[in-house]
Short mmCIF file of C-alpha atoms in Angstrom, two decimals:
data_model
loop_
_atom_site.label_atom_id
_atom_site.label_comp_id
_atom_site.label_asym_id
_atom_site.label_seq_id
_atom_site.Cartn_x
_atom_site.Cartn_y
_atom_site.Cartn_z
CA MET A 1 -0.41 24.87 -4.53
CA LYS A 2 1.86 24.92 -1.50
CA LYS A 3 5.62 24.63 -1.46
CA ARG A 4 7.81 23.74 1.48
CA ILE A 5 11.46 24.64 1.86
CA GLY A 6 13.47 21.62 2.94
CA LYS A 7 16.81 19.93 2.41
CA ARG A 8 15.56 18.25 -0.74
CA PRO A 9 15.66 20.14 -4.06
CA ILE A 10 12.27 18.57 -4.80
CA CYS A 11 9.88 19.11 -1.88
CA LEU A 12 6.36 20.01 -2.88
CA GLU A 13 2.80 19.69 -1.62
CA GLU A 14 0.06 20.41 -4.13
CA TYR A 15 -3.55 19.83 -5.02
CA VAL A 16 -4.05 18.90 -8.67
CA PRO A 17 -7.31 18.71 -10.67
CA ILE A 18 -7.82 14.98 -11.22
CA ASN A 19 -10.99 13.48 -12.65
CA GLY A 20 -13.24 16.31 -11.51
CA ILE A 21 -11.81 17.07 -8.05
CA SER A 22 -8.55 18.42 -6.62
CA GLN A 23 -6.36 15.64 -5.24
CA PHE A 24 -3.29 15.82 -3.00
CA LEU A 25 0.24 14.97 -4.16
CA TYR A 26 3.44 15.12 -2.10
CA HIS A 27 6.72 15.11 -4.05
CA LEU A 28 10.17 14.47 -2.55
CA GLY A 29 13.45 13.96 -4.37
CA THR A 30 17.01 15.03 -5.05
CA ARG A 31 17.29 15.17 -8.86
CA ARG A 32 14.75 15.85 -11.57
CA ASP A 33 16.42 13.35 -13.89
CA ASN A 34 15.85 10.45 -11.45
CA PRO A 35 13.03 8.01 -12.24
CA VAL A 36 9.67 9.02 -10.76
CA MET A 37 8.06 6.54 -8.37
CA LEU A 38 4.35 6.83 -7.63
CA PHE A 39 3.60 5.36 -4.19
CA LEU A 40 0.12 3.80 -3.92
CA HIS A 41 -0.90 3.68 -0.27
CA GLY A 42 -2.81 0.99 1.60
CA GLY A 43 -6.20 0.85 3.24
CA PRO A 44 -8.30 1.53 1.29
CA GLY A 45 -8.06 4.99 2.81
CA SER A 46 -4.87 4.67 4.89
CA VAL A 47 -2.48 7.27 3.52
CA GLU A 48 1.26 6.82 3.96
CA SER A 49 2.34 10.32 2.94
CA LEU A 50 2.49 11.10 6.69
CA PHE A 51 5.16 8.43 7.30
CA THR A 52 7.80 9.39 4.73
CA ARG A 53 10.39 10.38 7.35
CA THR A 54 10.43 6.87 8.80
CA PHE A 55 11.62 5.08 5.66
CA GLN A 56 12.04 7.23 2.58
CA ASP A 57 15.12 9.47 2.81
CA LYS A 58 17.46 7.07 1.02
CA TRP A 59 14.86 6.29 -1.63
CA GLU A 60 14.99 9.92 -2.72
CA GLU A 61 18.60 9.47 -3.84
CA ILE A 62 17.44 7.12 -6.61
CA TYR A 63 13.81 8.17 -7.19
CA THR A 64 11.62 11.22 -7.08
CA VAL A 65 8.90 9.74 -4.85
CA VAL A 66 5.35 11.02 -5.17
CA HIS A 67 2.66 10.13 -2.64
CA TRP A 68 -0.95 10.47 -3.73
CA ASP A 69 -3.75 10.70 -1.16
CA GLN A 70 -6.41 8.79 -3.08
CA ARG A 71 -10.03 9.85 -3.40
CA GLY A 72 -11.63 8.92 -0.07
CA ALA A 73 -8.33 9.21 1.81
CA GLY A 74 -6.18 11.72 3.69
CA LYS A 75 -5.97 15.27 2.47
CA THR A 76 -8.05 14.54 -0.63
CA LEU A 77 -10.89 13.28 1.57
CA ALA A 78 -10.53 16.30 3.88
CA ARG A 79 -11.03 18.63 0.93
CA HIS A 80 -13.82 16.51 -0.64
CA PRO A 81 -15.63 14.72 2.22
CA ASP A 82 -18.54 13.71 -0.03
CA GLN A 83 -16.49 12.16 -2.85
CA PHE A 84 -16.39 8.39 -2.32
CA PRO A 85 -14.50 6.18 -4.78
CA THR A 86 -15.62 3.17 -6.75
CA MET A 87 -13.03 0.93 -8.39
CA ASP A 88 -13.66 2.31 -11.87
CA VAL A 89 -13.41 5.90 -10.63
CA LEU A 90 -10.20 5.19 -8.71
CA LEU A 91 -8.55 3.55 -11.71
CA GLN A 92 -9.42 6.62 -13.78
CA ASP A 93 -8.05 8.85 -11.03
CA LEU A 94 -4.82 6.87 -11.07
CA TYR A 95 -4.56 7.08 -14.84
CA GLU A 96 -4.89 10.87 -14.70
CA VAL A 97 -2.35 11.16 -11.86
CA VAL A 98 0.13 9.16 -13.92
CA GLN A 99 -0.41 11.33 -17.00
CA TYR A 100 0.05 14.47 -14.91
CA LEU A 101 3.33 13.22 -13.42
CA LYS A 102 4.66 12.03 -16.77
CA ALA A 103 4.10 15.51 -18.19
CA LYS A 104 5.42 17.33 -15.12
CA TYR A 105 8.70 15.42 -15.04
CA SER A 106 8.98 14.75 -18.80
CA LYS A 107 8.95 10.98 -18.31
CA ARG A 108 7.74 8.33 -20.70
CA GLN A 109 6.91 5.94 -17.84
CA LEU A 110 6.72 5.85 -14.04
CA VAL A 111 7.77 3.29 -11.47
CA ILE A 112 4.65 2.09 -9.65
CA LEU A 113 4.95 0.90 -6.05
CA GLY A 114 1.83 -0.53 -4.42
CA HIS A 115 1.60 -1.30 -0.70
CA SER A 116 -1.20 -3.54 0.63
CA TRP A 117 -4.42 -2.11 -0.84
CA GLY A 118 -2.15 -0.14 -3.16
CA SER A 119 -0.85 -3.47 -4.50
CA VAL A 120 -4.40 -4.31 -5.59
CA LEU A 121 -4.76 -0.97 -7.35
CA GLY A 122 -1.26 -1.12 -8.83
CA SER A 123 -1.59 -4.69 -10.12
CA LEU A 124 -4.83 -3.84 -11.91
CA PHE A 125 -3.42 -0.61 -13.32
CA ILE A 126 -0.29 -2.12 -14.88
CA ARG A 127 -2.42 -4.75 -16.58
CA LYS A 128 -4.68 -2.07 -18.01
CA HIS A 129 -1.96 0.46 -18.86
CA PRO A 130 1.39 -1.35 -19.20
CA GLU A 131 2.68 1.42 -21.45
CA ASP A 132 2.74 3.79 -18.47
CA ALA A 133 4.81 1.61 -16.11
CA ALA A 134 8.59 1.17 -16.27
CA TYR A 135 8.21 -1.56 -13.66
CA TYR A 136 6.08 -2.48 -10.66
CA VAL A 137 7.07 -3.08 -7.04
CA GLY A 138 4.54 -4.92 -4.84
CA VAL A 139 4.86 -4.63 -1.05
CA GLY A 140 2.47 -6.50 1.26
CA GLN A 141 1.16 -7.83 -2.04
CA VAL A 142 -2.48 -8.92 -1.96
CA VAL A 143 -3.31 -11.85 -4.23
CA ASN A 144 -6.59 -13.19 -2.85
CA MET A 145 -8.37 -11.51 0.05
CA LEU A 146 -10.29 -14.61 1.16
CA GLU A 147 -7.10 -16.69 1.16
CA ASN A 148 -5.31 -13.90 3.05
CA GLU A 149 -7.80 -14.12 5.91
CA ARG A 150 -7.85 -17.91 6.03
CA VAL A 151 -4.07 -18.22 6.14
CA GLY A 152 -3.66 -15.33 8.59
CA TYR A 153 -6.27 -16.82 10.92
CA GLN A 154 -4.58 -20.23 10.92
CA LYS A 155 -1.18 -18.65 11.59
CA VAL A 156 -2.32 -16.73 14.66
CA LYS A 157 -4.16 -19.80 15.93
CA GLU A 158 -0.96 -21.84 15.63
CA ALA A 159 1.00 -19.15 17.48
CA ILE A 160 -1.57 -19.00 20.27
CA VAL A 161 -1.66 -22.79 20.69
CA LEU A 162 2.15 -23.05 20.72
CA SER A 163 2.38 -20.38 23.41
CA GLY A 164 -0.24 -22.06 25.60
CA ASP A 165 -2.16 -18.78 25.75
CA ARG A 166 -5.57 -20.11 26.77
CA ARG A 167 -7.14 -16.68 27.17
CA SER A 168 -6.25 -15.65 23.62
CA LEU A 169 -7.38 -19.02 22.27
CA LYS A 170 -10.74 -18.55 23.93
CA GLN A 171 -11.01 -15.06 22.37
CA LEU A 172 -10.18 -16.46 18.95
CA GLU A 173 -12.64 -19.33 19.21
CA SER A 174 -15.39 -16.93 20.32
CA ILE A 175 -15.22 -15.37 16.85
CA GLY A 176 -16.69 -18.50 15.32
CA GLU A 177 -16.16 -19.44 11.69
CA TYR A 178 -13.69 -17.07 10.03
CA PRO A 179 -13.62 -15.70 7.42
CA GLY A 180 -16.41 -17.89 6.04
CA GLU A 181 -17.10 -18.93 2.47
CA ASN A 182 -16.88 -15.37 1.22
CA ILE A 183 -16.08 -11.92 2.58
CA VAL A 184 -18.70 -9.23 2.87
CA PHE A 185 -17.51 -6.11 4.64
CA ASN A 186 -20.56 -5.74 6.87
CA ARG A 187 -20.58 -4.90 10.57
CA GLU A 188 -20.36 -8.55 11.63
CA PHE A 189 -17.31 -9.27 9.50
CA LEU A 190 -15.55 -6.05 10.50
CA LYS A 191 -16.07 -6.92 14.16
CA LYS A 192 -14.59 -10.38 13.66
CA CYS A 193 -11.74 -9.01 11.55
CA GLY A 194 -10.94 -6.44 14.24
CA LYS A 195 -10.61 -9.20 16.85
CA VAL A 196 -8.38 -11.28 14.58
CA ARG A 197 -6.16 -8.26 13.83
CA LYS A 198 -5.84 -7.47 17.53
CA LEU A 199 -4.68 -11.01 18.27
CA GLN A 200 -2.37 -11.00 15.25
CA GLY A 201 -0.93 -7.74 16.52
CA LYS A 202 -0.33 -9.29 19.95
CA TYR A 203 1.82 -11.93 18.28
CA ASN A 204 3.50 -9.44 15.89
CA LEU A 205 1.78 -10.95 12.86
CA ALA A 206 -0.07 -7.78 11.79
CA VAL A 207 0.13 -4.02 12.15
CA LYS A 208 -0.50 -2.67 15.64
CA ILE A 209 -1.98 0.84 15.72
CA GLY A 210 -0.64 2.28 18.94
CA ILE A 211 0.76 5.48 20.35
CA GLY A 212 3.96 5.05 18.34
CA ILE A 213 2.06 5.30 15.06
CA TRP A 214 0.28 8.46 16.16
CA PHE A 215 3.52 10.00 17.41
CA THR A 216 5.02 9.46 13.95
CA VAL A 217 1.96 11.03 12.32
CA PHE A 218 2.09 14.12 14.55
CA GLN A 219 5.78 14.62 13.68
CA SER A 220 5.16 14.67 9.94
CA PRO A 221 5.89 18.06 8.34
CA ILE A 222 2.63 17.82 6.38
CA PHE A 223 0.40 16.78 9.30
CA ARG A 224 -2.84 18.73 9.78
CA PHE A 225 -5.61 18.01 12.30
CA SER A 226 -7.93 17.38 9.35
CA ASP A 227 -5.87 14.21 8.74
CA ILE A 228 -7.34 12.76 11.94
CA THR A 229 -10.87 13.45 10.69
CA SER A 230 -10.05 11.70 7.43
CA PHE A 231 -8.72 8.68 9.34
CA LEU A 232 -11.93 8.45 11.38
CA ASN A 233 -14.04 8.63 8.20
CA LEU A 234 -12.05 6.26 5.99
CA ALA A 235 -14.28 3.20 6.50
CA LYS A 236 -17.42 5.05 5.39
CA ALA A 237 -15.62 6.79 2.54
CA ASN A 238 -14.25 3.53 1.13
CA ALA A 239 -17.24 1.24 1.57
CA TYR A 240 -17.49 0.51 -2.18
CA LEU A 241 -13.82 -0.38 -2.37
CA HIS A 242 -14.07 -2.71 0.63
CA GLN A 243 -16.79 -4.67 -1.15
CA PHE A 244 -14.53 -4.96 -4.20
CA LEU A 245 -11.61 -6.02 -2.04
CA GLY A 246 -13.63 -8.77 -0.36
CA SER A 247 -13.86 -10.73 -3.62
CA PHE A 248 -10.51 -9.70 -5.07
CA ASN A 249 -8.45 -12.52 -6.61
CA LEU A 250 -5.51 -11.94 -8.95
CA ARG A 251 -5.71 -15.56 -10.07
CA GLU A 252 -8.97 -14.90 -11.90
CA GLU A 253 -6.72 -13.97 -14.83
CA PRO A 254 -3.49 -15.59 -16.04
CA ALA A 255 -0.41 -14.32 -14.19
CA VAL A 256 0.98 -12.70 -17.33
CA TYR A 257 2.34 -9.16 -17.17
CA GLN A 258 3.82 -6.91 -19.85
CA VAL A 259 5.99 -4.98 -17.36
CA PRO A 260 8.77 -6.18 -15.02
CA ILE A 261 7.42 -7.33 -11.64
CA TYR A 262 9.25 -7.13 -8.32
CA TYR A 263 7.96 -8.09 -4.88
CA ILE A 264 9.50 -6.98 -1.57
CA LEU A 265 7.77 -8.94 1.17
CA GLY A 266 7.98 -9.14 4.94
CA GLY A 267 8.84 -12.61 6.14
CA ASN A 268 6.71 -11.93 9.22
CA ASP A 269 3.75 -10.47 7.34
CA TRP A 270 0.64 -12.50 8.07
CA GLN A 271 -1.82 -9.66 7.46
CA ALA A 272 -1.24 -10.10 3.74
CA PRO A 273 0.58 -13.42 4.19
CA PHE A 274 3.85 -13.36 2.28
CA VAL A 275 3.58 -17.08 1.51
CA ILE A 276 0.59 -16.44 -0.75
CA ALA A 277 2.38 -13.73 -2.74
CA GLN A 278 5.51 -15.90 -2.86
CA GLN A 279 3.56 -18.76 -4.42
CA TYR A 280 1.81 -16.46 -6.88
CA PHE A 281 5.15 -14.91 -7.85
CA GLU A 282 6.36 -18.30 -9.06
CA GLU A 283 3.42 -18.35 -11.50
CA ILE A 284 4.17 -14.90 -12.95
CA ALA A 285 5.35 -14.51 -16.53
CA ALA A 286 6.89 -11.06 -17.08
CA PRO A 287 9.78 -9.49 -19.03
CA ARG A 288 11.79 -9.57 -15.79
CA LYS A 289 10.88 -10.42 -12.25
CA GLY A 290 12.45 -10.62 -8.81
CA ILE A 291 11.44 -11.26 -5.22
CA VAL A 292 13.01 -10.32 -1.89
CA ILE A 293 11.71 -11.56 1.46
CA LEU A 294 12.94 -9.57 4.48
CA PRO A 295 12.93 -12.03 7.42
CA ASP A 296 12.27 -9.61 10.28
CA ALA A 297 9.76 -7.35 8.52
CA GLY A 298 5.99 -7.43 8.82
CA HIS A 299 3.19 -5.79 6.88
CA MET A 300 4.71 -2.30 7.16
CA THR A 301 7.76 -3.75 5.46
CA MET A 302 9.56 -0.51 4.57
CA MET A 303 9.08 0.87 8.09
CA ASP A 304 10.06 -2.37 9.85
CA GLN A 305 13.36 -2.81 7.98
CA PRO A 306 14.11 0.50 6.22
CA ASP A 307 17.78 -0.21 5.42
CA SER A 308 17.16 -3.70 4.03
CA PHE A 309 14.17 -2.40 2.09
CA TYR A 310 16.29 0.36 0.56
CA ASP A 311 18.96 -2.18 -0.43
CA ALA A 312 16.29 -4.22 -2.21
CA LEU A 313 15.01 -1.12 -4.04
CA ARG A 314 18.52 -0.06 -5.03
CA ASN A 315 19.22 -3.51 -6.50
CA ILE A 316 15.96 -3.40 -8.46
CA SER A 317 16.83 0.06 -9.75
CA ARG A 318 20.29 -1.08 -10.86
CA MET A 319 18.85 -4.12 -12.58
CA GLU A 320 16.36 -2.02 -14.49
CA GLU A 321 19.02 0.55 -15.43
CA SER A 322 21.18 -2.23 -16.86
CA ASN A 323 18.25 -3.39 -19.01
CA ALA A 324 17.22 0.09 -20.19
#
């Protein structure tokens, strides 16, 4: 266990025994009696514990926020480079993390926030264990991976055609049929997907991994050089999860949830197109639900518009407090 002295009363890094291996948790908060939010990062394998300074300070006034580097990701992968997750294993990991945090903070339930891949994991978890979730917040919510890629491809094609960018159009057309009738995360698909993401990034429709991202990572108080190794190994470590993700479709089951559901979406997110989540949201039956679309935010919604994102979270928190 490793503690850090900071301005926050709750500021803790630790490795906890979870489902047979030690897994990394990063806690930040201002009051122990605040609700505990478990942040489920994207990817699979792309930890967001290294980005907390870019968006999270205000959150910590209303939540104790805990980041978990999942099996096959970040500091957990660095410590266990041969432990690769399957979906069943990861859901069990998550269950044990939740039980640990409930006991640590004396909470009956946690707030679950899932971003991108984390929204897949979070949506499945709250269906399986609704008793553990006070409410769920989906960000960059994934509903159907195949539909995501089809809609995102058409959007970037429209943008390229409207701009008269013949060079980019030629690059896009060279990819051929995309994404196809189904998604298999093999080398051919990953190559095509990489080209689509690059063009989406050019038109600010998807995340661009540039020097700015790495500068933010290097500034994190918990950054270690082993984090770079984990980033380079994340595709191999999460191969089983990528295959699961390729066929993922929330609509395979009725959109009925036993916990309140909230979505905060980027109105310029075409990596996990917000229009798909917006349509699915209308189908949801839940004790309470709400949706906020931030017009100038993309897939990294909380980093793109941190103040507006915080306002949305604060309103959700107040709504849930009034219904407690």
